[in-house]
Short mmCIF file of the C-alpha atoms (twelve columns), coordinates in Angstrom:
data_MODEL
# 
_entry.id   MODEL 
# 
loop_
_atom_site.group_PDB 
_atom_site.id 
_atom_site.type_symbol 
_atom_site.label_atom_id 
_atom_site.label_alt_id 
_atom_site.label_comp_id 
_atom_site.label_asym_id 
_atom_site.label_seq_id 
_atom_site.Cartn_x 
_atom_site.Cartn_y 
_atom_site.Cartn_z 
_atom_site.pdbx_PDB_model_num 
ATOM 1   C CA . UNK A 1   -3.223  -21.366 -4.443  1 
ATOM 2   C CA . UNK A 2   -2.120  -17.783 -5.257  1 
ATOM 3   C CA . UNK A 3   -5.699  -16.588 -4.988  1 
ATOM 4   C CA . UNK A 4   -6.153  -18.273 -1.605  1 
ATOM 5   C CA . UNK A 5   -2.922  -16.714 -0.322  1 
ATOM 6   C CA . UNK A 6   -3.903  -13.262 -1.565  1 
ATOM 7   C CA . UNK A 7   -7.330  -13.496 0.055   1 
ATOM 8   C CA . UNK A 8   -5.856  -14.642 3.377   1 
ATOM 9   C CA . UNK A 9   -3.313  -11.821 3.353   1 
ATOM 10  C CA . UNK A 10  -5.950  -9.226  2.568   1 
ATOM 11  C CA . UNK A 11  -8.232  -10.641 5.275   1 
ATOM 12  C CA . UNK A 12  -5.484  -10.167 7.853   1 
ATOM 13  C CA . UNK A 13  -5.001  -6.628  6.549   1 
ATOM 14  C CA . UNK A 14  -8.665  -5.802  7.101   1 
ATOM 15  C CA . UNK A 15  -8.877  -7.455  10.522  1 
ATOM 16  C CA . UNK A 16  -6.055  -5.252  11.729  1 
ATOM 17  C CA . UNK A 17  -8.085  -2.147  10.885  1 
ATOM 18  C CA . UNK A 18  -10.361 -2.900  13.869  1 
ATOM 19  C CA . UNK A 19  -13.291 -1.610  11.812  1 
ATOM 20  C CA . UNK A 20  -16.430 -3.404  10.662  1 
ATOM 21  C CA . UNK A 21  -18.349 -4.043  7.447   1 
ATOM 22  C CA . UNK A 22  -21.713 -5.636  6.679   1 
ATOM 23  C CA . UNK A 23  -20.628 -7.547  3.584   1 
ATOM 24  C CA . UNK A 24  -17.254 -8.623  2.161   1 
ATOM 25  C CA . UNK A 25  -16.712 -9.594  -1.470  1 
ATOM 26  C CA . UNK A 26  -13.427 -11.063 -2.724  1 
ATOM 27  C CA . UNK A 27  -11.529 -9.423  -5.561  1 
ATOM 28  C CA . UNK A 28  -8.329  -10.286 -7.387  1 
ATOM 29  C CA . UNK A 29  -7.077  -9.180  -10.793 1 
ATOM 30  C CA . UNK A 30  -8.377  -11.553 -13.424 1 
ATOM 31  C CA . UNK A 31  -11.477 -12.575 -11.433 1 
ATOM 32  C CA . UNK A 32  -14.878 -11.259 -12.585 1 
ATOM 33  C CA . UNK A 33  -16.748 -9.017  -10.142 1 
ATOM 34  C CA . UNK A 34  -19.945 -7.002  -10.217 1 
ATOM 35  C CA . UNK A 35  -18.001 -3.742  -10.207 1 
ATOM 36  C CA . UNK A 36  -16.810 -2.617  -13.641 1 
ATOM 37  C CA . UNK A 37  -14.152 -0.400  -12.080 1 
ATOM 38  C CA . UNK A 38  -12.133 -3.510  -11.313 1 
ATOM 39  C CA . UNK A 39  -12.247 -4.923  -14.842 1 
ATOM 40  C CA . UNK A 40  -9.735  -2.401  -16.240 1 
ATOM 41  C CA . UNK A 41  -5.989  -2.619  -15.738 1 
ATOM 42  C CA . UNK A 42  -2.986  -0.566  -16.717 1 
ATOM 43  C CA . UNK A 43  -1.883  -0.560  -20.332 1 
ATOM 44  C CA . UNK A 44  1.718   -1.416  -19.466 1 
ATOM 45  C CA . UNK A 45  1.105   -4.292  -17.050 1 
ATOM 46  C CA . UNK A 46  -2.157  -6.239  -17.219 1 
ATOM 47  C CA . UNK A 47  -1.887  -7.428  -13.602 1 
ATOM 48  C CA . UNK A 48  -1.911  -3.922  -12.127 1 
ATOM 49  C CA . UNK A 49  -4.481  -1.163  -11.739 1 
ATOM 50  C CA . UNK A 50  -3.390  2.437   -12.210 1 
ATOM 51  C CA . UNK A 51  -5.452  5.058   -10.367 1 
ATOM 52  C CA . UNK A 52  -5.074  8.792   -9.740  1 
ATOM 53  C CA . UNK A 53  -5.818  10.346  -6.349  1 
ATOM 54  C CA . UNK A 54  -8.646  12.918  -6.322  1 
ATOM 55  C CA . UNK A 55  -9.194  13.150  -2.559  1 
ATOM 56  C CA . UNK A 56  -7.701  11.567  0.563   1 
ATOM 57  C CA . UNK A 57  -8.544  11.048  4.217   1 
ATOM 58  C CA . UNK A 58  -5.847  10.149  6.758   1 
ATOM 59  C CA . UNK A 59  -6.322  8.093   9.933   1 
ATOM 60  C CA . UNK A 60  -3.768  6.916   12.475  1 
ATOM 61  C CA . UNK A 61  -2.879  3.751   10.556  1 
ATOM 62  C CA . UNK A 62  -4.619  3.898   7.167   1 
ATOM 63  C CA . UNK A 63  -5.168  6.242   4.242   1 
ATOM 64  C CA . UNK A 64  -8.494  6.394   2.393   1 
ATOM 65  C CA . UNK A 65  -8.142  7.517   -1.233  1 
ATOM 66  C CA . UNK A 66  -10.891 8.658   -3.601  1 
ATOM 67  C CA . UNK A 67  -9.421  7.714   -6.977  1 
ATOM 68  C CA . UNK A 68  -10.190 7.597   -10.688 1 
ATOM 69  C CA . UNK A 69  -9.487  4.782   -13.113 1 
ATOM 70  C CA . UNK A 70  -10.769 4.779   -16.684 1 
ATOM 71  C CA . UNK A 71  -13.318 7.554   -15.936 1 
ATOM 72  C CA . UNK A 72  -14.607 5.663   -12.883 1 
ATOM 73  C CA . UNK A 73  -14.408 7.218   -9.392  1 
ATOM 74  C CA . UNK A 74  -14.243 5.018   -6.307  1 
ATOM 75  C CA . UNK A 75  -12.685 4.675   -2.834  1 
ATOM 76  C CA . UNK A 76  -9.731  2.511   -1.888  1 
ATOM 77  C CA . UNK A 77  -8.030  2.013   1.503   1 
ATOM 78  C CA . UNK A 78  -4.294  1.396   1.966   1 
ATOM 79  C CA . UNK A 79  -1.893  1.248   4.861   1 
ATOM 80  C CA . UNK A 80  -0.722  4.703   6.014   1 
ATOM 81  C CA . UNK A 81  0.571   6.413   2.878   1 
ATOM 82  C CA . UNK A 82  2.279   9.753   2.340   1 
ATOM 83  C CA . UNK A 83  0.141   10.849  -0.616  1 
ATOM 84  C CA . UNK A 84  -1.447  13.972  -2.045  1 
ATOM 85  C CA . UNK A 85  -4.096  14.877  -4.594  1 
ATOM 86  C CA . UNK A 86  -2.867  14.177  -8.121  1 
ATOM 87  C CA . UNK A 87  -0.567  11.283  -7.154  1 
ATOM 88  C CA . UNK A 88  -0.580  8.007   -9.079  1 
ATOM 89  C CA . UNK A 89  -1.127  4.735   -7.215  1 
ATOM 90  C CA . UNK A 90  -0.713  1.196   -8.571  1 
ATOM 91  C CA . UNK A 91  -2.193  -1.948  -7.039  1 
ATOM 92  C CA . UNK A 92  -2.898  -5.546  -7.935  1 
ATOM 93  C CA . UNK A 93  -5.113  -7.291  -5.353  1 
ATOM 94  C CA . UNK A 94  -7.947  -5.970  -3.218  1 
ATOM 95  C CA . UNK A 95  -11.093 -6.897  -1.324  1 
ATOM 96  C CA . UNK A 96  -14.390 -5.173  -2.050  1 
ATOM 97  C CA . UNK A 97  -16.269 -4.209  1.111   1 
ATOM 98  C CA . UNK A 98  -19.869 -3.026  1.153   1 
ATOM 99  C CA . UNK A 99  -21.315 -0.585  3.707   1 
ATOM 100 C CA . UNK A 100 -17.963 -0.315  5.454   1 
ATOM 101 C CA . UNK A 101 -17.921 1.932   8.537   1 
ATOM 102 C CA . UNK A 102 -14.707 3.627   9.624   1 
ATOM 103 C CA . UNK A 103 -14.990 4.280   13.342  1 
ATOM 104 C CA . UNK A 104 -12.112 6.760   13.300  1 
ATOM 105 C CA . UNK A 105 -13.658 8.793   10.472  1 
ATOM 106 C CA . UNK A 106 -17.220 8.131   11.679  1 
ATOM 107 C CA . UNK A 107 -18.166 7.499   8.065   1 
ATOM 108 C CA . UNK A 108 -19.812 4.696   6.125   1 
ATOM 109 C CA . UNK A 109 -18.467 3.878   2.652   1 
ATOM 110 C CA . UNK A 110 -21.100 2.324   0.427   1 
ATOM 111 C CA . UNK A 111 -18.345 0.426   -1.386  1 
ATOM 112 C CA . UNK A 112 -14.577 0.495   -0.854  1 
ATOM 113 C CA . UNK A 113 -11.580 -1.567  -2.013  1 
ATOM 114 C CA . UNK A 114 -9.052  -2.615  0.616   1 
ATOM 115 C CA . UNK A 115 -5.807  -2.727  -1.332  1 
ATOM 116 C CA . UNK A 116 -2.704  -4.783  -0.634  1 
ATOM 117 C CA . UNK A 117 0.743   -4.262  -2.145  1 
ATOM 118 C CA . UNK A 118 0.126   -0.741  -3.413  1 
ATOM 119 C CA . UNK A 119 2.979   1.385   -4.737  1 
ATOM 120 C CA . UNK A 120 3.474   4.858   -6.161  1 
ATOM 121 C CA . UNK A 121 6.051   3.522   -8.618  1 
ATOM 122 C CA . UNK A 122 4.874   2.173   -12.002 1 
ATOM 123 C CA . UNK A 123 5.257   -1.615  -12.214 1 
ATOM 124 C CA . UNK A 124 7.550   -3.153  -14.806 1 
ATOM 125 C CA . UNK A 125 6.036   -4.377  -18.056 1 
ATOM 126 C CA . UNK A 126 6.850   -8.004  -17.201 1 
ATOM 127 C CA . UNK A 127 4.074   -9.328  -14.902 1 
ATOM 128 C CA . UNK A 128 6.437   -11.486 -12.832 1 
ATOM 129 C CA . UNK A 129 9.249   -8.956  -12.515 1 
ATOM 130 C CA . UNK A 130 9.946   -7.295  -9.164  1 
ATOM 131 C CA . UNK A 131 9.853   -3.556  -8.705  1 
ATOM 132 C CA . UNK A 132 13.339  -2.070  -9.235  1 
ATOM 133 C CA . UNK A 133 14.895  -1.853  -5.772  1 
ATOM 134 C CA . UNK A 134 17.552  0.577   -7.039  1 
ATOM 135 C CA . UNK A 135 14.951  3.361   -6.887  1 
ATOM 136 C CA . UNK A 136 14.772  2.993   -3.122  1 
ATOM 137 C CA . UNK A 137 17.377  4.380   -0.699  1 
ATOM 138 C CA . UNK A 138 19.694  1.653   0.655   1 
ATOM 139 C CA . UNK A 139 19.639  0.872   4.357   1 
ATOM 140 C CA . UNK A 140 22.613  1.121   6.710   1 
ATOM 141 C CA . UNK A 141 23.474  -2.153  8.425   1 
ATOM 142 C CA . UNK A 142 26.740  -1.144  10.099  1 
ATOM 143 C CA . UNK A 143 27.107  0.675   13.405  1 
ATOM 144 C CA . UNK A 144 29.757  3.384   13.153  1 
ATOM 145 C CA . UNK A 145 32.192  3.241   16.064  1 
ATOM 146 C CA . UNK A 146 33.223  6.330   17.993  1 
ATOM 147 C CA . UNK A 147 29.923  8.219   17.720  1 
ATOM 148 C CA . UNK A 148 28.641  9.771   20.969  1 
ATOM 149 C CA . UNK A 149 25.875  12.342  20.551  1 
ATOM 150 C CA . UNK A 150 23.710  13.190  23.550  1 
ATOM 151 C CA . UNK A 151 20.042  14.196  23.193  1 
ATOM 152 C CA . UNK A 152 19.217  17.900  23.471  1 
ATOM 153 C CA . UNK A 153 16.703  19.146  26.032  1 
ATOM 154 C CA . UNK A 154 13.348  17.594  25.212  1 
ATOM 155 C CA . UNK A 155 14.956  15.054  22.896  1 
ATOM 156 C CA . UNK A 156 15.380  11.285  23.049  1 
ATOM 157 C CA . UNK A 157 18.109  8.860   22.073  1 
ATOM 158 C CA . UNK A 158 17.839  6.434   19.164  1 
ATOM 159 C CA . UNK A 159 17.880  3.527   21.617  1 
ATOM 160 C CA . UNK A 160 14.978  5.008   23.594  1 
ATOM 161 C CA . UNK A 161 13.026  5.648   20.374  1 
ATOM 162 C CA . UNK A 162 13.288  2.058   19.176  1 
ATOM 163 C CA . UNK A 163 12.792  0.556   22.636  1 
ATOM 164 C CA . UNK A 164 9.532   2.483   23.128  1 
ATOM 165 C CA . UNK A 165 8.462   2.824   19.497  1 
ATOM 166 C CA . UNK A 166 4.804   1.991   20.179  1 
ATOM 167 C CA . UNK A 167 4.685   4.857   22.665  1 
ATOM 168 C CA . UNK A 168 6.050   7.309   20.100  1 
ATOM 169 C CA . UNK A 169 4.051   6.093   17.063  1 
ATOM 170 C CA . UNK A 170 2.300   8.981   15.333  1 
ATOM 171 C CA . UNK A 171 3.969   11.554  17.597  1 
ATOM 172 C CA . UNK A 172 6.607   14.177  16.953  1 
ATOM 173 C CA . UNK A 173 10.015  13.536  18.498  1 
ATOM 174 C CA . UNK A 174 13.366  15.308  18.655  1 
ATOM 175 C CA . UNK A 175 16.487  13.245  17.981  1 
ATOM 176 C CA . UNK A 176 20.149  14.205  17.600  1 
ATOM 177 C CA . UNK A 177 22.885  12.287  15.833  1 
ATOM 178 C CA . UNK A 178 25.693  12.187  13.311  1 
ATOM 179 C CA . UNK A 179 24.843  11.909  9.616   1 
ATOM 180 C CA . UNK A 180 26.172  8.589   8.268   1 
ATOM 181 C CA . UNK A 181 24.338  8.388   4.941   1 
ATOM 182 C CA . UNK A 182 22.535  10.795  2.594   1 
ATOM 183 C CA . UNK A 183 20.316  10.005  -0.422  1 
ATOM 184 C CA . UNK A 184 18.799  13.136  -1.938  1 
ATOM 185 C CA . UNK A 185 15.914  13.484  -4.364  1 
ATOM 186 C CA . UNK A 186 14.348  10.025  -4.011  1 
ATOM 187 C CA . UNK A 187 10.539  10.089  -4.273  1 
ATOM 188 C CA . UNK A 188 10.789  13.894  -3.966  1 
ATOM 189 C CA . UNK A 189 12.416  13.581  -0.539  1 
ATOM 190 C CA . UNK A 190 15.879  13.534  0.988   1 
ATOM 191 C CA . UNK A 191 16.592  10.317  2.926   1 
ATOM 192 C CA . UNK A 192 19.115  10.781  5.739   1 
ATOM 193 C CA . UNK A 193 20.529  8.299   8.263   1 
ATOM 194 C CA . UNK A 194 21.859  9.298   11.671  1 
ATOM 195 C CA . UNK A 195 23.455  7.431   14.554  1 
ATOM 196 C CA . UNK A 196 24.099  8.672   18.104  1 
ATOM 197 C CA . UNK A 197 26.106  5.759   19.491  1 
ATOM 198 C CA . UNK A 198 23.167  4.163   21.320  1 
ATOM 199 C CA . UNK A 199 21.252  1.084   20.245  1 
ATOM 200 C CA . UNK A 200 18.335  -1.106  21.165  1 
ATOM 201 C CA . UNK A 201 19.402  -4.596  20.162  1 
ATOM 202 C CA . UNK A 202 20.284  -4.270  16.440  1 
ATOM 203 C CA . UNK A 203 18.506  -0.936  16.070  1 
ATOM 204 C CA . UNK A 204 21.196  1.728   16.002  1 
ATOM 205 C CA . UNK A 205 20.521  3.578   12.735  1 
ATOM 206 C CA . UNK A 206 17.624  6.026   12.327  1 
ATOM 207 C CA . UNK A 207 16.256  6.948   8.904   1 
ATOM 208 C CA . UNK A 208 14.280  10.133  8.339   1 
ATOM 209 C CA . UNK A 209 12.918  11.948  5.304   1 
ATOM 210 C CA . UNK A 210 13.057  15.701  4.896   1 
ATOM 211 C CA . UNK A 211 13.109  18.565  2.429   1 
ATOM 212 C CA . UNK A 212 16.179  19.963  4.219   1 
ATOM 213 C CA . UNK A 213 19.802  19.283  3.318   1 
ATOM 214 C CA . UNK A 214 22.553  17.683  5.409   1 
ATOM 215 C CA . UNK A 215 26.100  16.537  4.742   1 
ATOM 216 C CA . UNK A 216 27.962  13.409  5.726   1 
ATOM 217 C CA . UNK A 217 29.501  13.821  9.166   1 
ATOM 218 C CA . UNK A 218 27.224  16.672  10.283  1 
ATOM 219 C CA . UNK A 219 25.982  16.596  13.880  1 
ATOM 220 C CA . UNK A 220 22.306  17.535  13.611  1 
ATOM 221 C CA . UNK A 221 19.076  17.640  15.583  1 
ATOM 222 C CA . UNK A 222 15.805  16.806  13.847  1 
ATOM 223 C CA . UNK A 223 12.125  16.996  14.713  1 
ATOM 224 C CA . UNK A 224 9.601   14.845  12.867  1 
ATOM 225 C CA . UNK A 225 6.735   12.376  13.111  1 
ATOM 226 C CA . UNK A 226 7.310   8.699   13.932  1 
ATOM 227 C CA . UNK A 227 5.740   6.104   11.612  1 
ATOM 228 C CA . UNK A 228 5.802   2.350   12.205  1 
ATOM 229 C CA . UNK A 229 5.702   -0.437  9.609   1 
ATOM 230 C CA . UNK A 230 5.946   1.999   6.682   1 
ATOM 231 C CA . UNK A 231 5.942   0.210   3.326   1 
ATOM 232 C CA . UNK A 232 7.197   2.129   0.284   1 
ATOM 233 C CA . UNK A 233 6.727   -0.760  -2.148  1 
ATOM 234 C CA . UNK A 234 9.338   -2.725  -4.088  1 
ATOM 235 C CA . UNK A 235 9.711   -4.948  -1.021  1 
ATOM 236 C CA . UNK A 236 11.207  -2.001  0.870   1 
ATOM 237 C CA . UNK A 237 9.769   -1.227  4.292   1 
ATOM 238 C CA . UNK A 238 10.776  0.262   7.635   1 
ATOM 239 C CA . UNK A 239 9.784   -0.938  11.094  1 
ATOM 240 C CA . UNK A 240 10.317  2.668   12.181  1 
ATOM 241 C CA . UNK A 241 10.977  5.837   10.208  1 
ATOM 242 C CA . UNK A 242 10.644  9.573   10.883  1 
ATOM 243 C CA . UNK A 243 8.856   11.582  8.181   1 
ATOM 244 C CA . UNK A 244 8.255   15.288  7.504   1 
ATOM 245 C CA . UNK A 245 11.391  15.982  9.516   1 
ATOM 246 C CA . UNK A 246 12.895  19.428  10.002  1 
ATOM 247 C CA . UNK A 247 16.586  19.892  10.717  1 
ATOM 248 C CA . UNK A 248 16.704  22.347  13.601  1 
# 
C-alpha cells in the first residue's frame, strides 16, 4: 500500500511539470531497478539516498540537479529548491524517466529521477522518525493589533500580495511592515516575519529570508522574489514566502 501511495504521489508531481517523457519506470527505495545508482543508500539511514550537487539548472517551478552518489553521476529533478553546487540533498522515493524533455530548458535528459520528499537536512538514524522540526523557524499564527504600515511608492500591501499571489509568483516585490519575529542563522539565512495591519482572510503575516539583519519592532521595507508552495522538508512548507530579500 505504501508503494502504491508513493507512486501515485510521484505521478501527480510529474504531471504538474507539464513536460513529457517517452518512458516512465517506477522506483522506490528497496525495489530493484536496472540502474545501479539507485541501489545505494546512506550509511546512517538505509531508507534515504544521500547525494551531492555538482551542477544545477533552475526553471520557474523546478530545479534540475546533476548529483553524485557513491561515485555515480546522474540527474534528479525536485520542486523549486534554493540550492548551490556542493550542497547535500537527501531523498527517499523517486520515479525514473527515460528520454525526458524539459520544454522550459529545451533539453532532453536520457535518464532522470523525479524526486519526492527531498530535504537538505540529514535524516535521523531511525527509519520511521520524523525530521526534527525544531531546526525550522516557527510560524506566526497571531495577528498583532495596532499595526498600520502603508506601502511605499511601488510597493504592495501584504493583503494584496496574498490575494494576488499567482500574479506575483516568481517576481520581485516591495513590501513594508513591522518586524514581529526574527530567527537568525537557520539554514544559513535569517528568517524574518513582518505584518502591516492588512490581511487576506487568515493571511496577515509575511515571512521572508535574507542575509540582512532586523530587530523586533523595526519598521522596514524589503524587496525580494515571491515563491509559492515552497517546501523546506521536515513537514515545513509555505504557501507563499519571499526569498533573497534585501532590507532597503
